[in-house]
Every structure is written in C-alpha cells, then in structure tokens.
Amino acid sequence: MREIIWLVPLIPLLSSLALMLGSASFSRWIIGGLGAGSVGLAALLTLLSGIDFLAQPQPYQTTLWTWMQVANFSASISFYFDGLTLVMMSVITGVGFLIHLFSTEFMQEDASYARYFAYLNMFVAAMLILVMADNLLLLYLGWEGVGVCSYLLVGFWYQNSANGQAARKAFVVTRIGDTAMALGLFLLFTSLGTLDIQQMVVEANNLWLVGDMLPVVACLLLLGGAVGKSAQLPLHTWLPDAMAGPTPVSALIHAATMVTAGVYLIARTHGLFLLAPSAMMVVAVLGIVTSLMAAFTALMQSDIKRILAYSTISQIGYMFLALGVGAWTAGIFHLMTHAFFKALLFLGSGAIIHCLHHEHNIFKMGGLRSKMPVTFWSFMIGSAALAALPFTAGFFSKDQILLQAYQLPEYGIWLWLAGLLGALLTAIYSFRLVFVVFYGKANTQPDKEVGWRMAMPLSALCLLALIGGYFIIPVQDVFPALSEEHPAHWVEYISISVPLIGVAVAYLLFYSKRLNINPLVQSAVGSKLGEFWRIGWAVDRLYDGLFVRPYYAVSALLKSEPVDGFYGLVVSVNQCFNRWLSQSQNGQMRWYLVSMVAGLILLLTLALQISPEAS
Amino acid sequence: MDGLNIPLNHILLLSSLLFCIGMLGLMIRRNIIFILMSLEVMLNAAALAFVAAGAYWGQPDGQVVFLLILSVAAAEVAVGLGLVLQVQRRFKSLDMDSANRMRG
C-alpha cells in the first residue's frame, strides 16, 4: 500500500483547488464534506500505508518527476517514507481530520465557509509535502507553503485590521528564520553537492569530523529556520499574536502541526546535528530557556487562547530540549502527544468561545463545569496531559525527556532541574485555567452546548490524550539508539511528583483560595515582576525599540528621497542658468547688436592689451 | 598723384567716424528704413577705407573691392526693402522692436 502515499498530499490539494474555484456553486454541506472528507480520506490512506509499513518496516522512496535540473544540481519531486514520516503523517492527517470535522460546526455561521476550508486543506497538503519530502528543497517548498497558509488563516477575518497586523507579524517574523534556513540550504549544497537528505547525511559523515566548523554553521542556520517556525526564542513573538485566527486554525497550525515543523526539521537532519555538538547544545539551551520564559508568561495571561499559545511555546521548548540532548525519539514522541492534548485544549477553548459569544477572558467565564460537561472533561483531560499527571499521554513523553536530560554528563542535572521547574509551572498555569474557567461562580451564561460535530473530535482527542502515551512510535530505525541504563529511582519519583505539587498549588491558589499570595502579588516588586511576565518579558517592547522604530525612522527619512534630492539639485541649478541665459534671447535685434558691439569692444581691448608683448 | 593730397590718416579717420555713426544709428534707431540707411552708411564707410588704401598704395585692388561692395549694397537694398515690405504687412508698423517673436 505504501506505493500510493503520493495520493495523501494530492487529495487535500485537489480539494483545496476545487473549493477555491467552485465555491460559488457548492452548498454548505458539500463544502464541509469536501473539506473534512478529503483530509479523512488522506488519513485513511495514511492508516493503510502505516499498517503496511509496520508489517515490513523498510524505508520507501518514490520519485514522481524531476522538478528542476541545472548543471550538476537537480531536485526532484520525491517522497521518503519511514517511521518518522509515518508518525508525522498520522498526526497531520489524523488530528487534522478531527479539527476539520470540528471546524464544520465551529465555522457554520461564517460567510467565508468555502475560503476557510480551501486554506485549511491547502495547509494540510503543504504540511504533508514538508514531512514527506525526500530533499531539502521540496521540504522548503512545503515549509513556505505552510507559512503562506498560516498567514492567510491568521488574517482570516481580515475586516479587522488587528488580525491583518497579526498575520503580517507572523509572516515577517518567520521569514527571518526562513532566510537563515535558505542560507543553510545554500551552504549545505555548496559543500556537500546534494540536497537529498539521506545522501547528504552520508556525504557529511564522509567529509566532516565531529566538531568541525562547517557543520556547526550549517546546523545553526537550519536551527534559525526551526526557531522561526517553531516560535522559539528569539523569534517566538509571533505565536501569541497569531491567536487572532479562528480557534480550530490555532489548534491545527499553531499547536499540533506547523509549529512543530522546526522539531521535525532538526529530527530529520539529526545526522548533521550529531556532527555539531555545540549546535545541539544551543538547541537544548534555547529550548529550556524558551520553555521557562513562556511558562512564566502563561501564568499571568487572562486570554484563554494566549495562555494556550504560551503553553505551546513552552512545550515546543521541551521538544527542543529533547533534540538538544540527543533524545530524538522522546522529542518526536512529545511532539505527537503534544499534538493530541494541545489540539484537544484548543478545540475545547474553541467550544467555550463558540458557546460564550466570543468571550476570551477567563475571568469573565467561571462555573462552566455543569453547563458544558463535554468541554469540561476535554479540558480536564487535556490539562492533565499537559501537566504530565501520571498515566496521561504527556506524562510518558515529558518524563522521557527529563530523564534523558538528566543522564547528559556535566550540565545534564541543570537542564533537568530547569525542566522540573517548567513542569511545575506548567501544572500551575494549566490547572489555574481549569479552576478559573470551570469552577467558581458563573459570570457568563453559555447559550448552547456543543453539537456532535464538535463533541466527536473532542472525545476522540480525549481518548488519544489518555492512551497516547502507550503508543510505541516506529522510529527505532531512524534514530541512533540511546543507552538503556536508567537513572536512580528517586529521580523518577521527583519527576512524577512535581506536576502533582503544581496541581496542588493551583488548587490552593485558585479553587479553595486557602493560599493567599495577594500581599506578595501586590507588593511593589511583585506587581512589577508580574507585569513584566504578563507582557512576555517585554520582548515585544524590546524588538519594537531595537528594530521596528529604527526601521520606521529610516523609512521616514527615505520617504523624502534624499538621494534623488541631490540629483534634483543638479537639475535645478541647470534650469536656473537656462532661465537666466534665455533672458538674453529676447528677440530684439538692436539688443543683439549692442551685445555684439560690446563683445567686440571687449575683445579688441583684450587684444590690444596682449599685443604689445607679442610685437 | 597731383591735386588734392589728403593724408591717409584723415580718410581713415573719416571712414571710421562714418562707420561708428552707422553703427550708432543701427543701435538706436527703431524704424527699419533708418536701420537700412545706417547699414548703407556703414558699407560706404568700409568702401571709402578700401578706396583710400588703394589710392595710397597705388593699387587697383581697392577700387575693385569698392565695386564689389557697391554691388553687395545694391543686392542688400533689394533684399532689405523686400523685408521692409514684409515687416510692414505683418506687423502693420515699421518698428523693429515689434518684430521680436523669436525670443528665447
């Protein structure tokens, strides 16, 4: 069955084209059916090829046609199918299908129903091309494709100019990373002579030694692309603003799939990163620092979607930490479980926003437990998985990451401690969300409970978030094996207990309110620090001062075209002389004559002055 | 050369005087007829200088050039009067300053 994997991205692409071209004549049922059905079909094909692959786990490569060929450079449209691709494809099509189904109800009343599904299907197609690509150029095509779709969907409600701003910010900030990545591709091609991922890794191992300069530079450039797409420090500022898009879009693009493309890229090119230990170190440190910063910020947010956005940044930080310490499998495993529970949380928040007249502020919600039971249980399970409570999906993946980090020699213990602090914060902010939104007194009355098209994906994702941790992802042939030794038991016990402590703290703070930290929060230092965290460590303000304002100043300066001004000066001086001299051409013959005589007299005088010496 | 014996200097002085008068007339007169007449005076001043110089050196060249100038003057008058008629027709005036359409 694996011969037909090229159909998987093709079906959503065709459906997207059909929706773009023929939307005027389609009814809402056809649009929804086409949009969700095409992704469902892709999911089915992925499932069939996955079963085939698990029976016979050999990588499969297929070349459809040669894309371009110039001199000794050639790129082909070819797909590579192995365990890692299978995991990514399953997440994209599986979670993608559930989110599409959810969207059919969520977007029911929207005027641009067809446009929405056209963009969303195009996104799925581009994302599939990204993960299935056999060479980095095709991967880059998918990479830019998802960027465009993200831009279109963040700015989906374009009548509000703030949404357009957010879309532009997302596009421009990720573009900075994309530029670094393009440079990385150039460097890899000039030094290795190929962009084929498998071949490239072989070549790199022949040419370079561990710790050489070139692989470090190439890996850092690739990391630049990954950092931009995956919203890690220092290019993470776009993701919270990208929440301006419809909530299912946030679930699909900005939580489950696109933002994890950077993680996929690093995992896919891990052969190169193994040659550059210092680049891996950078990945790990970036990951853990981003994770902590985002977790602190998430603690202070009051917009439900922004909490989840910062939480996503924080969780991707964990994945980067895993990649940085060489725990490739754990990183991809966390990617998958995160896709389950974060999509669940986003869809749950979408359900709340849908039923609460577009209310985003969690302090205006409250007491929703009895009124929206499906959503409540979704949130409960999603938050438990996010906080990594025992036996949920997040527990298994996060535990693996922390243990692998701990086993790293020298600085491993520090990464582990920082990771634990992050886990504690994660538990606090996720259960703060649950307690504030679903308990306490009701501030807003929901006007409806979700319908089956919303409830079905929520329940399916609940199930995945609960049992996802027991899946064994078939990537043992893709990544190098890690040492099997286990650290001491107390390390594991601490890892398990920290999230529980976090939940207890959240309970005391936000449910029973027995723990009163108001004096601390309201003190001078406390309130300043809280505000500092709330605005995301003032990174936006910093960038505004460092880049945006100087850019505006320079463009204001250039608006008057100073260079043209100089050449304009030359022109106007000439024109001035011209006007002055053309005055003498007044058409009066007598005037000409007088000037002729005057000139003659002048010349004669000069001649007479010179001639005495000549004679 | 008997008879009147006028020094060359005097004649040349007269000639340049006439030339200057003609030029002055050219510069200050506005009537086109008078401009033509001033031009005639200037031509004759030059012709006088040639004749005087020819007489002084005992050469016929001066008189030859005089004849040439005479014919040039005749031709000039023919063309000039034609222009006078045209100017009169077009501008309904003989004022040279009114014919200033070719100003830059």
XYZ file of C-alpha atoms in Angstrom:
719
model
C 0.000 0.000 0.000
C 2.920 2.358 0.523
C 3.201 2.937 -3.233
C 0.184 5.222 -3.080
C 1.480 7.660 -0.476
C 1.794 10.341 -3.130
C -2.004 10.446 -3.084
C -2.005 11.600 0.529
C -0.948 15.216 -0.123
C -2.639 15.244 -3.524
C -6.180 14.693 -2.240
C -6.297 17.724 0.095
C -4.580 19.793 -2.606
C -7.215 18.898 -5.209
C -9.984 19.513 -2.718
C -8.465 22.897 -1.919
C -8.369 23.799 -5.610
C -11.957 22.659 -6.069
C -13.054 24.781 -3.115
C -11.196 27.808 -4.457
C -12.575 27.572 -7.963
C -16.076 26.233 -7.492
C -17.107 27.556 -4.119
C -19.893 29.713 -5.537
C -21.900 26.725 -6.723
C -21.360 24.495 -3.659
C -23.782 24.205 -0.795
C -22.504 24.271 2.794
C -22.861 20.523 3.100
C -20.717 19.906 0.042
C -18.080 22.382 1.208
C -17.876 20.812 4.652
C -17.910 17.316 3.218
C -15.210 18.125 0.702
C -13.053 19.920 3.251
C -13.243 17.356 6.032
C -13.721 14.349 3.744
C -10.555 14.907 1.750
C -8.464 15.019 4.916
C -10.347 11.985 6.236
C -9.509 10.119 3.037
C -5.871 11.153 3.394
C -5.960 9.872 6.980
C -7.378 6.572 5.783
C -4.645 6.187 3.159
C -2.039 7.038 5.796
C -3.513 4.395 8.057
C -3.384 1.771 5.291
C 0.211 2.567 4.365
C 1.068 2.674 8.069
C -0.246 -0.839 8.606
C 1.728 -1.943 5.575
C 4.836 -0.230 6.921
C 4.566 -1.769 10.382
C 4.405 -5.221 8.817
C 7.514 -4.533 6.763
C 9.440 -1.660 8.307
C 11.701 -0.647 5.441
C 12.013 2.950 4.280
C 10.373 3.569 0.944
C 11.440 6.224 -1.524
C 9.489 7.254 -4.585
C 10.349 9.800 -7.246
C 7.405 11.278 -9.106
C 9.268 13.500 -11.526
C 12.317 15.724 -11.824
C 11.434 19.156 -10.632
C 14.399 21.078 -11.999
C 17.837 20.313 -13.314
C 20.552 22.914 -13.747
C 24.162 21.860 -14.374
C 25.034 19.408 -11.603
C 22.116 20.443 -9.436
C 18.917 18.519 -9.652
C 15.877 18.416 -7.443
C 13.039 16.004 -7.848
C 9.542 15.738 -6.520
C 10.224 12.670 -4.479
C 8.857 11.377 -1.216
C 10.606 9.474 1.522
C 8.554 7.274 3.769
C 9.927 5.898 7.015
C 8.857 5.664 10.639
C 9.361 9.354 11.318
C 7.372 10.326 8.222
C 4.640 7.926 9.258
C 4.352 9.470 12.730
C 4.188 12.971 11.295
C 1.705 11.995 8.588
C -0.523 10.269 11.113
C -0.542 13.330 13.348
C -1.209 15.697 10.457
C -3.965 13.720 8.794
C -5.450 12.205 11.971
C -5.551 15.279 14.177
C -6.122 17.344 11.046
C -9.241 15.367 10.196
C -10.668 15.779 13.698
C -10.026 19.526 13.553
C -11.638 19.770 10.119
C -14.683 17.987 11.459
C -14.777 20.352 14.423
C -14.490 23.301 12.049
C -17.569 22.297 10.079
C -19.637 23.225 13.120
C -17.410 25.979 14.504
C -17.412 27.946 11.256
C -21.035 27.119 10.406
C -22.213 30.713 10.512
C -19.204 32.234 8.840
C -19.762 33.885 5.463
C -16.454 32.653 4.037
C -17.028 28.977 4.755
C -15.503 27.745 1.486
C -12.484 30.048 1.689
C -11.771 28.695 5.159
C -11.739 25.079 4.062
C -9.773 25.885 0.921
C -6.990 27.419 3.035
C -7.130 24.665 5.620
C -6.892 21.905 3.001
C -4.050 23.692 1.284
C -2.302 23.856 4.626
C -2.667 20.121 5.159
C -1.291 19.446 1.675
C 1.712 21.743 2.224
C 2.417 20.264 5.635
C 2.314 16.754 4.196
C 4.759 17.764 1.473
C 7.002 19.194 4.191
C 7.191 15.965 6.150
C 7.272 13.625 3.161
C 9.903 15.464 1.154
C 12.984 13.493 0.274
C 15.157 16.531 -0.385
C 15.512 19.773 1.492
C 14.323 21.857 -1.454
C 10.953 20.125 -1.587
C 10.843 20.386 2.191
C 11.427 24.109 1.790
C 8.501 24.295 -0.639
C 6.233 22.754 1.976
C 7.837 24.959 4.607
C 6.934 28.135 2.730
C 3.539 26.688 1.792
C 2.542 26.246 5.422
C 3.867 29.739 6.113
C 1.579 31.220 3.482
C -1.427 29.246 4.727
C -0.658 30.324 8.282
C -0.593 33.936 7.111
C -3.893 33.548 5.260
C -5.607 31.840 8.174
C -4.328 34.123 10.942
C -5.676 37.017 8.915
C -8.813 35.089 8.008
C -11.143 37.720 9.487
C -9.357 40.418 7.575
C -12.037 43.065 8.097
C -10.472 43.697 11.488
C -7.152 45.388 10.804
C -5.613 43.999 14.018
C -5.931 40.492 12.561
C -4.108 41.641 9.438
C -1.369 43.074 11.644
C -1.041 39.764 13.491
C -0.892 37.857 10.197
C 1.818 40.134 8.851
C 3.775 39.803 12.076
C 3.585 36.010 11.895
C 4.708 36.064 8.270
C 7.548 38.546 8.671
C 8.987 37.063 11.861
C 9.007 33.523 10.485
C 10.534 34.927 7.304
C 13.606 35.960 9.301
C 14.102 32.334 10.272
C 13.330 31.158 6.734
C 16.094 33.360 5.392
C 18.559 31.723 7.761
C 17.296 28.347 6.640
C 17.679 29.216 2.941
C 21.277 30.256 3.650
C 21.751 26.927 5.413
C 20.493 25.110 2.317
C 22.920 27.061 0.113
C 25.793 26.234 2.429
C 24.865 22.541 2.540
C 24.544 22.357 -1.219
C 27.835 24.115 -1.972
C 29.776 21.985 0.489
C 28.025 18.641 0.059
C 26.808 18.884 -3.531
C 23.356 17.491 -2.825
C 20.158 18.395 -1.038
C 18.917 14.829 -0.777
C 18.511 14.314 2.955
C 19.696 10.710 3.185
C 22.566 11.197 0.750
C 23.503 14.462 2.421
C 23.972 12.844 5.809
C 26.193 10.167 4.277
C 28.271 12.792 2.459
C 28.541 14.892 5.596
C 29.846 11.962 7.576
C 32.462 11.325 4.889
C 33.587 14.923 4.619
C 33.344 16.326 8.095
C 34.553 15.343 11.519
C 32.617 15.824 14.722
C 33.091 19.399 15.888
C 34.163 20.909 12.529
C 33.249 24.492 11.756
C 31.054 23.933 8.699
C 28.503 21.530 10.177
C 28.125 23.844 13.186
C 27.409 26.831 10.934
C 25.044 24.808 8.720
C 23.206 23.405 11.745
C 22.881 26.836 13.339
C 21.391 28.204 10.100
C 18.931 25.305 9.948
C 18.188 25.961 13.611
C 17.423 29.569 12.656
C 14.672 28.303 10.364
C 13.405 25.896 13.011
C 13.372 28.620 15.658
C 11.311 30.904 13.447
C 8.747 28.275 12.518
C 8.540 26.703 15.954
C 8.259 30.009 17.807
C 11.321 29.621 19.976
C 13.484 32.345 21.434
C 14.312 34.824 19.919
C 11.645 34.566 17.181
C 8.717 33.451 19.343
C 6.837 36.761 19.422
C 4.557 35.972 16.510
C 2.771 32.980 18.023
C 0.702 34.700 20.767
C -0.484 37.261 18.214
C -1.297 34.511 15.716
C -4.185 33.593 18.018
C -6.176 36.199 16.077
C -7.158 33.439 13.650
C -10.137 31.114 14.126
C -9.593 28.724 17.047
C -9.511 25.456 15.028
C -6.751 27.071 12.982
C -4.828 27.730 16.176
C -5.370 24.100 17.104
C -4.172 22.712 13.786
C -1.467 25.132 12.706
C -0.287 26.863 15.845
C -0.362 23.903 18.201
C -0.416 20.498 16.554
C 1.411 20.657 13.254
C 3.077 23.704 11.715
C 4.863 24.972 14.809
C 6.378 21.545 15.300
C 7.878 21.652 11.803
C 11.090 23.003 13.316
C 11.285 19.994 15.616
C 10.721 17.733 12.628
C 13.419 19.510 10.609
C 16.025 19.018 13.333
C 14.982 15.412 13.885
C 15.115 14.760 10.137
C 18.605 16.218 9.802
C 19.834 14.726 13.089
C 22.712 13.156 11.154
C 24.100 16.649 10.638
C 23.414 17.787 14.179
C 25.313 14.812 15.559
C 28.375 16.260 13.814
C 27.889 19.562 15.590
C 27.684 19.007 19.370
C 27.916 22.733 20.064
C 24.863 23.385 17.846
C 22.993 20.696 19.777
C 23.957 22.423 22.983
C 22.492 25.650 21.600
C 19.282 23.772 20.718
C 18.955 22.404 24.250
C 19.635 25.709 25.990
C 17.342 27.661 23.663
C 14.639 25.081 24.262
C 14.775 25.135 28.043
C 15.110 28.939 28.303
C 12.155 29.445 25.955
C 10.206 26.862 27.871
C 10.694 28.617 31.211
C 10.093 32.118 29.880
C 6.889 31.081 28.139
C 5.686 29.194 31.219
C 6.122 32.278 33.421
C 4.279 34.367 30.840
C 1.445 31.839 30.613
C 0.940 32.172 34.382
C -0.027 35.825 34.033
C -2.272 35.772 30.957
C -6.009 36.235 31.132
C -6.900 35.493 27.493
C -7.663 31.770 27.213
C -6.027 31.429 23.807
C -2.912 33.341 24.813
C -2.429 31.006 27.788
C -2.535 28.083 25.403
C -0.240 29.861 22.931
C 2.447 30.460 25.548
C 1.944 26.918 26.733
C 2.605 25.715 23.178
C 5.825 27.734 23.019
C 6.818 26.229 26.340
C 6.070 22.651 25.256
C 7.962 23.051 21.977
C 10.814 24.268 24.157
C 10.701 20.839 25.805
C 10.905 19.191 22.391
C 13.945 21.307 21.543
C 15.481 20.315 24.850
C 14.939 16.677 23.922
C 16.516 17.174 20.492
C 19.404 19.084 22.019
C 20.285 16.321 24.432
C 20.030 13.723 21.667
C 16.764 12.200 22.851
C 15.355 12.239 19.322
C 12.706 9.621 19.955
C 11.480 11.362 23.103
C 11.290 14.667 21.232
C 9.170 13.217 18.426
C 7.088 11.308 20.970
C 6.393 14.529 22.837
C 5.554 16.169 19.508
C 2.892 13.534 18.939
C 1.367 13.559 22.435
C 1.510 17.353 22.461
C -0.400 17.386 19.186
C -3.110 15.294 20.851
C -3.571 17.191 24.084
C -2.880 20.687 22.780
C -5.312 20.215 19.881
C -7.778 18.979 22.492
C -7.249 22.058 24.662
C -7.501 24.435 21.718
C -10.653 22.783 20.420
C -12.041 22.887 23.953
C -11.304 26.589 24.196
C -12.853 26.964 20.749
C -16.004 25.304 22.056
C -16.083 27.692 25.021
C -15.519 30.730 22.808
C -18.170 29.455 20.387
C -20.776 28.980 23.119
C -19.897 32.122 25.077
C -20.327 34.735 22.332
C -16.628 35.094 21.515
C -15.560 35.691 25.093
C -11.784 35.244 25.529
C -11.195 36.493 29.069
C -11.046 33.596 31.538
C -12.106 35.825 34.455
C -15.386 36.535 32.684
C -16.112 32.801 32.415
C -16.336 30.596 35.503
C -18.673 27.840 36.660
C -18.941 26.185 33.273
C -18.493 22.680 34.705
C -22.127 21.679 34.885
C -23.266 23.588 31.818
C -20.715 22.289 29.335
C -19.796 18.792 30.550
C -18.174 17.640 27.299
C -15.942 20.667 27.193
C -15.183 20.377 30.890
C -13.984 16.797 30.598
C -11.983 17.659 27.479
C -10.262 20.433 29.357
C -9.711 18.281 32.409
C -8.073 15.511 30.413
C -6.143 17.927 28.184
C -4.808 19.845 31.174
C -3.883 16.649 32.970
C -1.928 15.521 29.924
C -0.336 18.953 29.529
C 0.676 18.990 33.179
C 2.019 15.435 32.737
C -0.027 13.854 35.508
C 0.743 10.134 35.790
C -0.625 7.794 33.094
C -1.722 10.521 30.705
C -0.032 10.926 27.323
C 2.059 13.921 28.349
C 3.426 12.086 31.343
C 5.215 9.440 29.311
C 6.749 11.790 26.809
C 7.788 14.538 29.244
C 9.168 12.001 31.666
C 11.351 10.531 28.945
C 12.682 13.957 28.024
C 13.531 14.865 31.605
C 15.238 11.538 32.280
C 17.304 11.789 29.100
C 18.300 15.325 30.007
C 19.314 14.153 33.460
C 21.583 11.493 32.002
C 23.567 14.004 30.000
C 27.034 14.367 31.538
C 28.118 17.641 33.207
C 25.284 20.107 32.721
C 22.526 17.463 32.453
C 21.451 17.977 36.062
C 20.867 21.702 35.455
C 18.758 21.045 32.385
C 16.817 18.523 34.436
C 16.225 20.988 37.280
C 15.128 23.710 34.867
C 12.854 21.193 33.177
C 11.314 20.327 36.540
C 10.674 23.990 37.280
C 9.000 24.229 33.868
C 6.877 21.172 34.660
C 5.798 22.736 37.957
C 4.810 25.975 36.240
C 3.004 24.032 33.512
C 0.896 22.243 36.088
C 0.095 25.514 37.873
C -0.967 27.500 34.815
C -2.931 24.677 33.204
C -4.943 23.980 36.346
C -5.339 27.690 37.018
C -7.130 27.710 33.671
C -9.345 24.779 34.647
C -10.233 26.127 38.089
C -10.932 29.662 36.932
C -12.991 28.702 33.886
C -14.982 25.723 35.131
C -15.367 26.277 38.881
C -16.431 29.229 40.978
C -19.452 31.311 40.164
C -20.710 31.675 36.630
C -20.113 35.084 35.100
C -21.423 34.428 31.609
C -24.148 32.020 30.593
C -23.421 29.788 27.626
C -26.273 29.831 25.124
C -25.730 26.283 23.903
C -23.740 23.111 24.387
C -21.597 21.766 21.581
C -23.162 19.693 18.809
C -21.978 16.245 17.709
C -19.550 17.553 15.114
C -17.718 19.325 17.915
C -18.211 16.679 20.578
C -16.939 13.816 18.402
C -13.446 15.269 17.770
C -13.219 16.328 21.405
C -13.969 12.817 22.639
C -11.602 11.239 20.127
C -8.811 13.573 21.206
C -9.642 12.909 24.885
C -9.091 9.251 24.208
C -5.804 9.954 22.413
C -4.634 12.252 25.191
C -5.285 9.476 27.670
C -3.842 6.486 25.844
C -1.386 8.262 23.516
C 1.407 7.593 25.977
C 1.166 3.851 25.398
C 1.834 4.139 21.679
C 5.247 3.000 20.532
C 6.352 5.131 17.625
C 8.198 3.175 14.905
C 11.302 5.333 14.751
C 13.874 2.907 16.171
C 15.459 2.540 12.715
C 15.528 6.288 12.098
C 17.394 7.470 15.159
C 20.524 6.109 16.785
C 19.840 4.005 19.843
C 20.350 5.541 23.267
C 21.884 3.921 26.294
C 19.396 1.725 28.102
C 20.569 2.452 31.633
C 18.042 4.053 33.931
C 18.859 6.698 36.480
C 18.196 6.182 40.170
C 14.592 5.708 41.198
C 14.436 8.907 43.222
C 14.941 10.916 40.016
C 11.874 9.305 38.558
C 9.853 9.835 41.734
C 10.689 13.524 41.729
C 9.705 13.812 38.077
C 6.355 12.230 38.863
C 5.627 14.249 41.978
C 6.473 17.729 40.671
C 3.339 18.075 38.463
C 1.219 16.841 41.366
C 2.666 19.561 43.577
C 1.862 22.050 40.822
C -1.762 20.920 40.689
C -1.973 21.169 44.488
C -0.607 24.720 44.390
C -3.101 25.657 41.692
C -5.891 24.122 43.788
C -4.920 26.104 46.855
C -4.494 29.314 44.891
C -7.432 29.305 42.540
C -10.028 26.862 43.913
C -10.042 26.777 47.701
C -8.194 30.122 47.805
C -6.654 28.995 51.105
C -3.233 30.071 49.990
C -3.308 33.830 49.835
C -0.472 35.381 47.897
C -2.164 38.699 47.324
C 0.263 40.667 49.578
C 3.129 39.228 47.556
C 1.462 39.963 44.233
C 0.502 43.473 45.216
C 3.876 44.429 46.661
C 5.954 46.824 44.587
C 8.383 44.205 43.337
C 5.701 41.530 42.905
C 3.416 43.662 40.769
C 6.286 44.889 38.591
C 7.545 41.345 38.067
C 4.034 40.110 37.333
C 3.510 42.835 34.763
C 6.904 42.044 33.260
C 5.899 38.415 32.869
C 2.453 39.321 31.607
C 3.858 41.249 28.654
C 6.098 38.285 27.832
C 9.356 39.516 29.380
C 8.953 42.707 27.368
C 10.447 41.017 24.330
C 7.924 42.680 22.046
C 8.796 46.065 23.523
C 12.496 45.318 23.102
C 12.079 44.398 19.439
C 9.890 47.416 18.942
C 12.677 49.657 20.209
C 15.503 47.760 18.550
C 14.099 47.041 15.119
C 10.644 48.380 14.398
C 11.148 52.004 15.452
C 14.580 52.423 13.828
C 13.106 50.888 10.701
C 10.237 53.377 10.730
C 12.680 56.222 11.348
C 14.859 55.195 8.418
C 11.863 54.767 6.144
C 10.501 58.162 7.180
C 13.901 59.602 6.292
C 13.979 57.827 2.945
C 10.393 58.762 2.166
C 11.550 62.231 1.027
C 14.158 60.576 -1.222
C 17.352 62.359 -0.144
C 19.444 60.782 -2.903
C 17.040 62.000 -5.546
C 17.237 65.380 -3.848
C 20.923 65.664 -4.692
C 20.380 64.912 -8.362
C 17.378 67.188 -8.318
C 19.721 69.955 -7.167
C 21.931 69.489 -10.235
C 18.864 69.708 -12.428
C 17.507 72.827 -10.780
C 20.872 74.618 -10.972
C 20.938 73.876 -14.690
C 17.398 75.104 -15.091
C 18.275 78.283 -13.239
C 21.170 79.022 -15.609
C 18.978 78.175 -18.535
C 16.310 80.647 -17.459
C 18.899 83.295 -16.819
C 20.602 82.914 -20.184
C 17.432 82.588 -22.158
C 16.550 86.076 -20.944
C 19.207 87.365 -23.311
C 17.409 85.790 -26.272
C 14.707 88.430 -26.240
C 14.216 88.645 -29.987
C 15.191 92.319 -30.097
C 17.610 92.801 -32.915
C 19.024 96.041 -31.533
C 19.808 94.293 -28.257
C 21.746 91.623 -30.128
C 23.633 94.251 -31.940
C 24.526 96.122 -28.787
C 25.780 92.979 -27.153
C 27.767 92.129 -30.271
C 29.401 95.546 -30.236
C 30.079 95.276 -26.532
C 31.716 91.906 -27.098
C 33.741 93.306 -29.957
C 34.968 96.159 -27.828
C 35.864 93.727 -25.063
C 37.824 91.501 -27.451
C 39.587 94.438 -29.019
C 40.570 95.751 -25.628
C 41.953 92.373 -24.681
C 43.795 92.039 -27.982
C 45.339 95.439 -27.531
C 46.421 94.583 -24.020
C 48.086 91.388 -25.106
C 49.591 92.529 -28.412
C 52.286 94.932 -27.071
C 54.105 91.980 -25.576
C 53.657 89.931 -28.760
C 55.069 92.583 -31.072
C 49.006 111.820 -57.844
C 48.598 115.576 -58.159
C 45.816 117.831 -56.995
C 44.377 117.280 -53.596
C 46.741 115.484 -51.347
C 44.811 114.270 -48.406
C 46.710 112.201 -45.855
C 45.603 108.605 -45.433
C 45.058 109.109 -41.752
C 42.371 111.674 -42.304
C 40.473 109.489 -44.669
C 40.677 106.506 -42.354
C 39.504 108.714 -39.508
C 36.554 109.850 -41.580
C 35.854 106.291 -42.579
C 35.767 105.021 -39.007
C 33.712 108.006 -37.958
C 31.177 107.163 -40.625
C 31.250 103.500 -39.548
C 30.595 104.436 -35.939
C 27.768 106.792 -36.923
C 26.232 103.994 -38.956
C 26.576 101.544 -36.121
C 25.163 104.013 -33.655
C 22.233 104.544 -35.973
C 21.774 100.793 -36.173
C 21.726 100.560 -32.400
C 19.425 103.401 -31.563
C 17.026 103.744 -34.453
C 13.823 101.726 -34.329
C 12.474 102.490 -37.763
C 13.542 99.780 -40.175
C 14.102 102.240 -43.043
C 16.569 104.160 -40.983
C 18.273 100.953 -39.946
C 18.762 100.101 -43.613
C 20.130 103.576 -44.248
C 22.537 103.257 -41.324
C 23.683 99.959 -42.778
C 24.295 101.747 -46.080
C 26.402 104.321 -44.292
C 28.485 101.582 -42.673
C 29.044 99.835 -46.012
C 30.118 103.060 -47.606
C 32.474 103.781 -44.722
C 34.190 100.474 -45.391
C 34.222 101.154 -49.129
C 35.796 104.546 -48.517
C 38.572 102.909 -46.486
C 39.269 100.498 -49.340
C 39.402 103.246 -51.946
C 41.698 105.334 -49.781
C 44.004 102.435 -49.117
C 44.067 101.533 -52.846
C 44.972 105.120 -53.716
C 47.654 105.188 -51.058
C 49.405 102.055 -52.292
C 48.771 102.890 -55.956
C 46.959 99.608 -56.438
C 43.655 98.963 -58.269
C 42.530 96.380 -55.722
C 40.857 98.988 -53.553
C 38.593 100.114 -56.367
C 37.846 96.514 -57.320
C 36.655 95.802 -53.807
C 34.681 99.074 -53.881
C 32.796 97.824 -56.917
C 32.143 94.565 -55.111
C 30.815 96.418 -52.070
C 28.638 98.550 -54.347
C 27.020 95.505 -55.847
C 26.633 93.864 -52.432
C 24.975 97.056 -51.189
C 22.627 97.050 -54.158
C 21.665 93.445 -53.506
C 21.279 94.143 -49.824
C 18.955 97.036 -50.507
C 16.881 94.857 -52.800
C 16.521 92.153 -50.121
C 16.197 94.706 -47.322
C 13.394 96.593 -48.999
C 11.606 93.313 -49.612
C 11.890 92.605 -45.893
C 10.649 96.091 -45.116
C 7.521 95.379 -47.130
C 7.009 92.054 -45.329
C 7.515 93.644 -41.910
C 5.054 96.387 -42.789
C 2.471 93.827 -43.903
C 2.827 91.551 -40.919
C 3.223 93.971 -38.069
C 1.491 96.984 -39.568
C 4.417 99.011 -38.359
C 7.992 99.707 -39.218
C 9.126 99.493 -35.620
C 11.884 96.876 -35.412
C 11.194 96.211 -31.723
C 7.748 94.889 -32.517
C 9.323 92.073 -34.552
C 10.631 90.177 -31.531
C 8.825 86.863 -31.830
C 12.000 84.806 -31.770
C 12.808 85.475 -28.159
C 14.162 82.537 -26.236
